[in-house]
Each structure stands twice: as C-alpha cells, then as structure tokens.
Short mmCIF file of C-alpha atoms in Angstrom, two decimals:
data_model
loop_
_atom_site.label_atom_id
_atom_site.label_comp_id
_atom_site.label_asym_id
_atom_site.label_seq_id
_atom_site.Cartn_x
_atom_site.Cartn_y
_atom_site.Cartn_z
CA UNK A 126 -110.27 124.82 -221.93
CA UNK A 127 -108.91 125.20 -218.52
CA UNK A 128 -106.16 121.86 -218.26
CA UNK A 129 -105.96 122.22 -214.19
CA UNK A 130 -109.11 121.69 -212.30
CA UNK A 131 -107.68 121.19 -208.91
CA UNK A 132 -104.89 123.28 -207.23
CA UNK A 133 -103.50 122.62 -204.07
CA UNK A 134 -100.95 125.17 -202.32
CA UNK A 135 -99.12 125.01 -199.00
CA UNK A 136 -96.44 127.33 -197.60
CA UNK A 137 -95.71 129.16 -194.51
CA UNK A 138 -97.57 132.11 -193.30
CA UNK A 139 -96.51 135.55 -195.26
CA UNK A 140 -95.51 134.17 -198.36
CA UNK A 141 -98.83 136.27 -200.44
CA UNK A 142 -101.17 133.08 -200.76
CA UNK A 143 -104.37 135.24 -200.15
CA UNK A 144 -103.21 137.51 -202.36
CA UNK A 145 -102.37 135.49 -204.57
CA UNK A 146 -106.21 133.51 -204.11
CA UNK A 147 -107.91 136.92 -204.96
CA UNK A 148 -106.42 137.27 -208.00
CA UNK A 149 -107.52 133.66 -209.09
CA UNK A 150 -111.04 134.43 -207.88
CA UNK A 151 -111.51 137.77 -209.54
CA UNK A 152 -110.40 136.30 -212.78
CA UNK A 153 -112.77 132.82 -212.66
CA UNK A 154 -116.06 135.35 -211.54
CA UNK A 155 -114.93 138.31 -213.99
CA UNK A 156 -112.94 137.17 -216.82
CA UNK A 157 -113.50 133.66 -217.43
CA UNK A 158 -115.70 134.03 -219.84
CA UNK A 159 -118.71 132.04 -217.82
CA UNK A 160 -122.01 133.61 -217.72
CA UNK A 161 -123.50 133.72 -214.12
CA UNK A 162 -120.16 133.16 -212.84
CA UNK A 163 -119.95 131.87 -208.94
CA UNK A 164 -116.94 132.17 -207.32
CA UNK A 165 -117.09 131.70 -203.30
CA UNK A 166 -113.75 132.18 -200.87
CA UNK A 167 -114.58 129.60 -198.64
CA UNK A 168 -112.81 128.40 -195.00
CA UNK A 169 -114.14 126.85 -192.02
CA UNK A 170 -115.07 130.50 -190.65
CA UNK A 171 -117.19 133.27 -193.07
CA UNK A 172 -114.49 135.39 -191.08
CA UNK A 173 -111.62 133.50 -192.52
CA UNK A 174 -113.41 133.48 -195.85
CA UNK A 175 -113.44 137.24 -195.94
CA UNK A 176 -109.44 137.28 -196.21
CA UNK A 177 -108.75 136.34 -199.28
CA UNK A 178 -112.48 137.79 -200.20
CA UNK A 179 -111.23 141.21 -198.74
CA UNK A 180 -108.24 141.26 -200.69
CA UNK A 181 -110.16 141.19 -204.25
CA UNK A 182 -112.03 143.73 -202.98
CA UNK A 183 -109.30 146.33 -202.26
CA UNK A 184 -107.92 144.74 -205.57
CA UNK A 185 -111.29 145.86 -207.27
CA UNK A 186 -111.55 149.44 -204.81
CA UNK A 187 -107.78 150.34 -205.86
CA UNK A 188 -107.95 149.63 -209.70
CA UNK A 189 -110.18 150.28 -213.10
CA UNK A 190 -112.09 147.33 -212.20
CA UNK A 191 -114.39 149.13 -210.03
CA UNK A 192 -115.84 150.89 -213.00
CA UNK A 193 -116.62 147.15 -214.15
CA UNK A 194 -117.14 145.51 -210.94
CA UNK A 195 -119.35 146.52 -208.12
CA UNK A 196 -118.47 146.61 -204.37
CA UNK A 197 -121.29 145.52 -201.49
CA UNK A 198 -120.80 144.51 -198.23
CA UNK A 199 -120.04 140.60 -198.40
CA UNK A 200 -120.33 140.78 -202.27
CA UNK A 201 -118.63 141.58 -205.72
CA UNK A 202 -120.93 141.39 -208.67
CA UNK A 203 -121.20 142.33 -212.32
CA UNK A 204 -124.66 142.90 -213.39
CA UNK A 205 -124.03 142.10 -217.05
CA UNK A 206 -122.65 138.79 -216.97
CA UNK A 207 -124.56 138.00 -213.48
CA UNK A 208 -121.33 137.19 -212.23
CA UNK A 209 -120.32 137.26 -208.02
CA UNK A 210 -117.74 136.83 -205.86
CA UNK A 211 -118.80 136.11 -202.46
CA UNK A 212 -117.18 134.85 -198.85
CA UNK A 213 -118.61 131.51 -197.65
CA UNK A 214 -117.58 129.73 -194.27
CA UNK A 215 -118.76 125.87 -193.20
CA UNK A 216 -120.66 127.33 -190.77
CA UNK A 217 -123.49 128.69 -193.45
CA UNK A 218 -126.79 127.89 -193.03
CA UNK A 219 -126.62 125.53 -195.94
CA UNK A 220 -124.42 125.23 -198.95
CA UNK A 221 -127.15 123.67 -201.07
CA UNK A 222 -127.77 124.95 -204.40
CA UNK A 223 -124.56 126.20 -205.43
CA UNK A 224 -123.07 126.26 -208.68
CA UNK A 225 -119.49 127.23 -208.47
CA UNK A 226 -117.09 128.01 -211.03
CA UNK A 227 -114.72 128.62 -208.73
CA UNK A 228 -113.81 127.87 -205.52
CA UNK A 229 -110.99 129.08 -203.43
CA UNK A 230 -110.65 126.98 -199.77
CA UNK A 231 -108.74 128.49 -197.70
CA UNK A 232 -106.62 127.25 -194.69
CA UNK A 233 -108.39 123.47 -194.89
CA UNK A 234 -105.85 122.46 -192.09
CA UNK A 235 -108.12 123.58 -189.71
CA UNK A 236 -111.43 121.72 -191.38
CA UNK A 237 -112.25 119.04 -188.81
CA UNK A 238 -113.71 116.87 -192.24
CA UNK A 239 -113.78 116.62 -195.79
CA UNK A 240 -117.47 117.54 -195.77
CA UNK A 241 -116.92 121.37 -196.95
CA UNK A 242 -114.48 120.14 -199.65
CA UNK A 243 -116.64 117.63 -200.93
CA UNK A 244 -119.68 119.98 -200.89
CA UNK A 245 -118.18 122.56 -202.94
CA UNK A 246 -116.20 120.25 -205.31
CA UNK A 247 -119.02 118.03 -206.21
CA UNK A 248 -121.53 121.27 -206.63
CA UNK A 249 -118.97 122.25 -209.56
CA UNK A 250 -120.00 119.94 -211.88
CA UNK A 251 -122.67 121.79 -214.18
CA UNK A 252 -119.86 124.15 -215.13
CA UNK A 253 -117.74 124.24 -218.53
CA UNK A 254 -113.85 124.38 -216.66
CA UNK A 255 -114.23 125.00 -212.89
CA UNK A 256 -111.36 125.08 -210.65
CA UNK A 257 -110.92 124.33 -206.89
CA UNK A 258 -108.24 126.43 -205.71
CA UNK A 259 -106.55 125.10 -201.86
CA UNK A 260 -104.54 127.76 -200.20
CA UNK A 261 -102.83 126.45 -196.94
CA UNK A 262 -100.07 125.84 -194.27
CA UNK A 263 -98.77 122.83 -193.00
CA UNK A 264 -101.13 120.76 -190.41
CA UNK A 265 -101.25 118.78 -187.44
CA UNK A 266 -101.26 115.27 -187.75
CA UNK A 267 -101.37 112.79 -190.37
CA UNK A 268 -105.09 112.54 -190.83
CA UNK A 269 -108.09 114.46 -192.01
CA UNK A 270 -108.53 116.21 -195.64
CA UNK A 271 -105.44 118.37 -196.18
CA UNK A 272 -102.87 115.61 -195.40
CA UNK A 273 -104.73 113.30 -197.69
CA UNK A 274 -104.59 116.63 -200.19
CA UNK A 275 -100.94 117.31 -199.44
CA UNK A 276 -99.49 112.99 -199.58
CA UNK A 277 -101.45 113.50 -203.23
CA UNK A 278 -100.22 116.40 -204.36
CA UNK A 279 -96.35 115.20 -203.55
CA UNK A 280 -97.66 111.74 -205.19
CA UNK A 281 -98.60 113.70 -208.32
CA UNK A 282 -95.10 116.19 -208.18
CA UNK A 283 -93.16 113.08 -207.60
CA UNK A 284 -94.79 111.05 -210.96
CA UNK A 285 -95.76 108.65 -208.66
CA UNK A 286 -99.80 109.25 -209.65
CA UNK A 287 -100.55 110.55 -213.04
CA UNK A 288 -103.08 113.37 -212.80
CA UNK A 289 -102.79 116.05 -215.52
CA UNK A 290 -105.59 117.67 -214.10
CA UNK A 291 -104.13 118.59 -210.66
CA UNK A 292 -101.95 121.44 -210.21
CA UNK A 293 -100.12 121.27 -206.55
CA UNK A 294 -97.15 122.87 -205.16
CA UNK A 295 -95.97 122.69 -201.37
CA UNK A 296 -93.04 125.11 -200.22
CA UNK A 297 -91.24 123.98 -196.92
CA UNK A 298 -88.77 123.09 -195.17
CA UNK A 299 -88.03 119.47 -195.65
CA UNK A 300 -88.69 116.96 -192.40
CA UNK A 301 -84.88 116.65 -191.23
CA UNK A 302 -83.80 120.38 -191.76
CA UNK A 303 -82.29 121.88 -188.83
CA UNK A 304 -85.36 124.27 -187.89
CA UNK A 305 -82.67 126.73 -185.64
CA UNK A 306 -80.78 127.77 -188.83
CA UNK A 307 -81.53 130.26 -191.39
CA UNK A 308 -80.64 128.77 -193.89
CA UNK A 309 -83.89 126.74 -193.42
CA UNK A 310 -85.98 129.43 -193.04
CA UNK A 311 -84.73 131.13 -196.40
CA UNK A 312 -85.45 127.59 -197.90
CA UNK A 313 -89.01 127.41 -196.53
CA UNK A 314 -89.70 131.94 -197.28
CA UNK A 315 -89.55 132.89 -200.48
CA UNK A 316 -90.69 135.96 -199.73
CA UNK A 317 -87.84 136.05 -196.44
CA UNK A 318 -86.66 139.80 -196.77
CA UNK A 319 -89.45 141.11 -198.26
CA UNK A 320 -92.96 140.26 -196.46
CA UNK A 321 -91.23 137.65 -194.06
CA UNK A 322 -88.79 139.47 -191.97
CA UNK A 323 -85.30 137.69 -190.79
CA UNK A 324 -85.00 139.23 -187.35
CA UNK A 325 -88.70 138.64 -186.43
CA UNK A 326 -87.68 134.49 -187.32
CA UNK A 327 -85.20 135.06 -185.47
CA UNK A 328 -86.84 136.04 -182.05
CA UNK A 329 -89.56 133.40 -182.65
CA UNK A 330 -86.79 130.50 -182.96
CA UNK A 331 -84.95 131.53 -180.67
CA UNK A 332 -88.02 131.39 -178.15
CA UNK A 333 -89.03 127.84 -179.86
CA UNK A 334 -85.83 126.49 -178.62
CA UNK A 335 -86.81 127.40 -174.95
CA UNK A 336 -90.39 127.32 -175.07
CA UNK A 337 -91.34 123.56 -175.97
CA UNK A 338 -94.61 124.53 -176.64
CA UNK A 339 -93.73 127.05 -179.26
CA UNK A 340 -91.82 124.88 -181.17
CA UNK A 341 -94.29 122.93 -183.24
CA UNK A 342 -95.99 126.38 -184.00
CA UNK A 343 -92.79 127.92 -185.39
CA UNK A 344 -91.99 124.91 -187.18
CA UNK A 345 -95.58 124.70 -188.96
CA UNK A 346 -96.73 127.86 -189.35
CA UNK A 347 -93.10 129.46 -190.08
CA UNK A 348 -91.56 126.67 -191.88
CA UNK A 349 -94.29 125.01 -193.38
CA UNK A 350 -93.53 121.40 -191.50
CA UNK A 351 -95.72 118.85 -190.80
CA UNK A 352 -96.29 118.17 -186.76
CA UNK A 353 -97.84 114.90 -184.91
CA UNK A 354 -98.41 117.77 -181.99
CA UNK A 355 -100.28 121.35 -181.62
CA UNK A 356 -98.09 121.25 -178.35
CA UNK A 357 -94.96 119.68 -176.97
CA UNK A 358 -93.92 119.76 -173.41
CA UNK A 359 -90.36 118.28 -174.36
CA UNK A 360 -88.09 118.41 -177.56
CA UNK A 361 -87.60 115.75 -179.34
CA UNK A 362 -83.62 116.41 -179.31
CA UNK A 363 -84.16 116.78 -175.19
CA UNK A 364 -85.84 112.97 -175.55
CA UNK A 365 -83.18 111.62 -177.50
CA UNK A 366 -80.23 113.05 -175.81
CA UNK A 367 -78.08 110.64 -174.04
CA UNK A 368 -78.47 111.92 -170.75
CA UNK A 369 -81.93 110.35 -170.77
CA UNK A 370 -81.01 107.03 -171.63
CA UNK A 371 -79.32 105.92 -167.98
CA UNK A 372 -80.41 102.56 -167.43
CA UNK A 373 -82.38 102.37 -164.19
CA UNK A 374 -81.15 100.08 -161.08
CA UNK A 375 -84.81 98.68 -160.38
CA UNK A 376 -83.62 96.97 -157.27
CA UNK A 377 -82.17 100.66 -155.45
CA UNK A 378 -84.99 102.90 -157.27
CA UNK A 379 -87.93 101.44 -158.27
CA UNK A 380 -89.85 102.90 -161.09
CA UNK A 381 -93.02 102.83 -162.96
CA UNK A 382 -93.68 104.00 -166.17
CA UNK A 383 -96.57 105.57 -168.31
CA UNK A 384 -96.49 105.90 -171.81
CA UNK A 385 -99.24 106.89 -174.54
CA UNK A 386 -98.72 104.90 -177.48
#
C-alpha cells in the first residue's frame, strides 16, 4: 500500500510542477490498480485546473497510452477499468458525490479558504490508498490554507511533527537571502539554465530593485519567498536605511504621523 497520502510541493514558477502533477495523475487514474479510478486536477479556476489536466493529455496524445487511454474534451477515460481523469475548479456547480483516488490541487495560494481542500480530501475516504497531491508557489501572507500546509510540511521535514504519511518538499530561497544575487536564484531554480532562464531573472530583478511594486512578485513567484504584501510602495532596505531615521525637531517642523499596524 501507498505509505504517503498527502504531498505538498512549493517552488518557484518554471521548475516542471504541472508536469510533474500529470504524471502523478495519469498513474493514480490508469495504473493504480483501482477500479473506477477518479482522479480530478483541481484549482480555484476549471481554467487553472486544465494545466496540469492539459499536460496528461498531450502526455497521453504523444505516447502508446492513447491506444489505452481515450482523449475527450475535458476528459481522459478508460472504459475497462471505468477509470477518468478530469479538470475540476471551486467554482463547479457542486463537488458532491465524488470519490477521488486522487487529487492533484493546484496553486492553493490563491484559494481564499480551506473549503475546496477539505471537500476533496474528506470525499477520499471510501478509497483503498488515495493521495492528495499540492502543487504550489509561495503566498501572500501568513494566513489561509497553504501557509498552514507549508508551516506543516517544514514541521514534518524538520522532525518537529511525526507524520509518516505526509510527503512535503518546499524549494526556495531562504527568508534572509540577498534576492539581487544569483546565487539566490540558482538556490531557489533547479531547473535555472534549462526551463528558467538566467538573463530573463536578470531583467526582472533588476526592475524589482526600481519598481517597489515588482519586488514582492519577483521574490514570490521567482524565488519561491514568502511575502506579508501583493504590493510594496517602498523597500524594506529604503525603510531601514539610515537616512530615514533623522530625528525630527517638533518645535521648528511639526509633524503628524499615520501608521497601519
């Protein structure tokens, strides 16, 4: 039997995670040995869903498994085990009914709740090994389902939880790494030189130092670290610098000040 029920993945945009996803789902509704197999690519979008969704199908299109496996619009099925593989976003209809073998959740980030999660992860439960696959980058925010998912899975890496059952790895740059410097972004890409180019980094960096407002982007999405902001008007580094910290003569310039705690 299947020793990982839960996976959780997070790393920076390029790095093959769909692709990656697609393979796990054609294997849990074709190979897995479960008759009727489900298997729905879920995300908060049925456009998002059909990412990883359309990537097993060009896996099934370009390959021997499409004398096996047949090809619809929206679906993959195999009439002898009664096995599919379908895209499913949050905004279905309903998600009653289900009975999932395997789920892959893609980009949960952007889920505003856990209710999509918990949906799909509770509906598994008539099934002999399911597995919840999580495929994601970093977030905004210390709150909402994937930062609870990503402070677990470091609590289970670390040995701080014991949960044999739970399978997570999170590639990034660290919190205090110098974002500017390659060096960090070869630590955070893998894949840097092959489906993550250097010079297009480069450009975006060098923009993110310039451009407040790109810089929590780059860092997230790029570098796979955690932001408190979608947007920043001024650097941190800009905040902190000394030239900021003049003390103010209240009696010559009188001042008031506004701050959001």
């Amino acid at each position: 039997m299947r020793r990982f029920r839960q996976a959780y993945l997070e790393q920076p945009r390029g790095q093959g995670k769909s692709t990656l996803a697609a393979g796990v789902a054609l294997w849990l509704a074709f190979f897995d040995r479960e008759p009727g197999a489900e298997v729905y690519c879920c995300a908060t979008h049925r456009a998002q869903a059909k990412i990883t969704w359309e990537a097993a199908r060009q896996m099934v299109l370009r390959s021997g498994l499409k004398a096996r496996i047949k090809v619809r619009v929206g679906n993959l099925h195999e009439i002898t085990s009664a096995s599919k593989l379908e895209p499913l976003g949050a905004d279905a209809d309903t998600l009653d009914g289900l009975r999932p073998n395997g789920v892959i959740l893609d980009e949960i980030h952007a889920m505003k709740n856990s209710a999509m999660v918990d949906v799909m992860s509770t509906a598994t439960g008539t099934r002999r090994q399911p597995l919840v696959f999580e495929i994601t980058t970093a977030g905004v925010g210390r709150t909402g389902v994937c930062w609870d998912h990503h402070d677990y899975t470091s609590k289970v890496v670390r040995g701080v939880v014991q949960d044999d059952q739970w399978f997570g790895c999170i590639i990034g740059a660290d919190p205090d790494d110098d974002w500017r410097v390659e060096a960090t972004w070869r630590k955070a890409n893998p894949n840097l030189g092959v489906s993550v180019k250097v010079d297009d980094l480069a450009r975006k960096a060098l923009q993110a130092q310039h451009i407040p407002a790109s810089e929590s982007e780059f860092r997230r999405l790029h570098l796979g670290q955690w932001v408190q902001q979608a947007e920043r008007y001024l650097p941190m580094q800009g905040w902190d610098a000394g030239a900021n910290a003049v003390e103010i003569d209240r009696a010559d310039e009188p001042a008031g000040l506004g701050l959001d705690l």
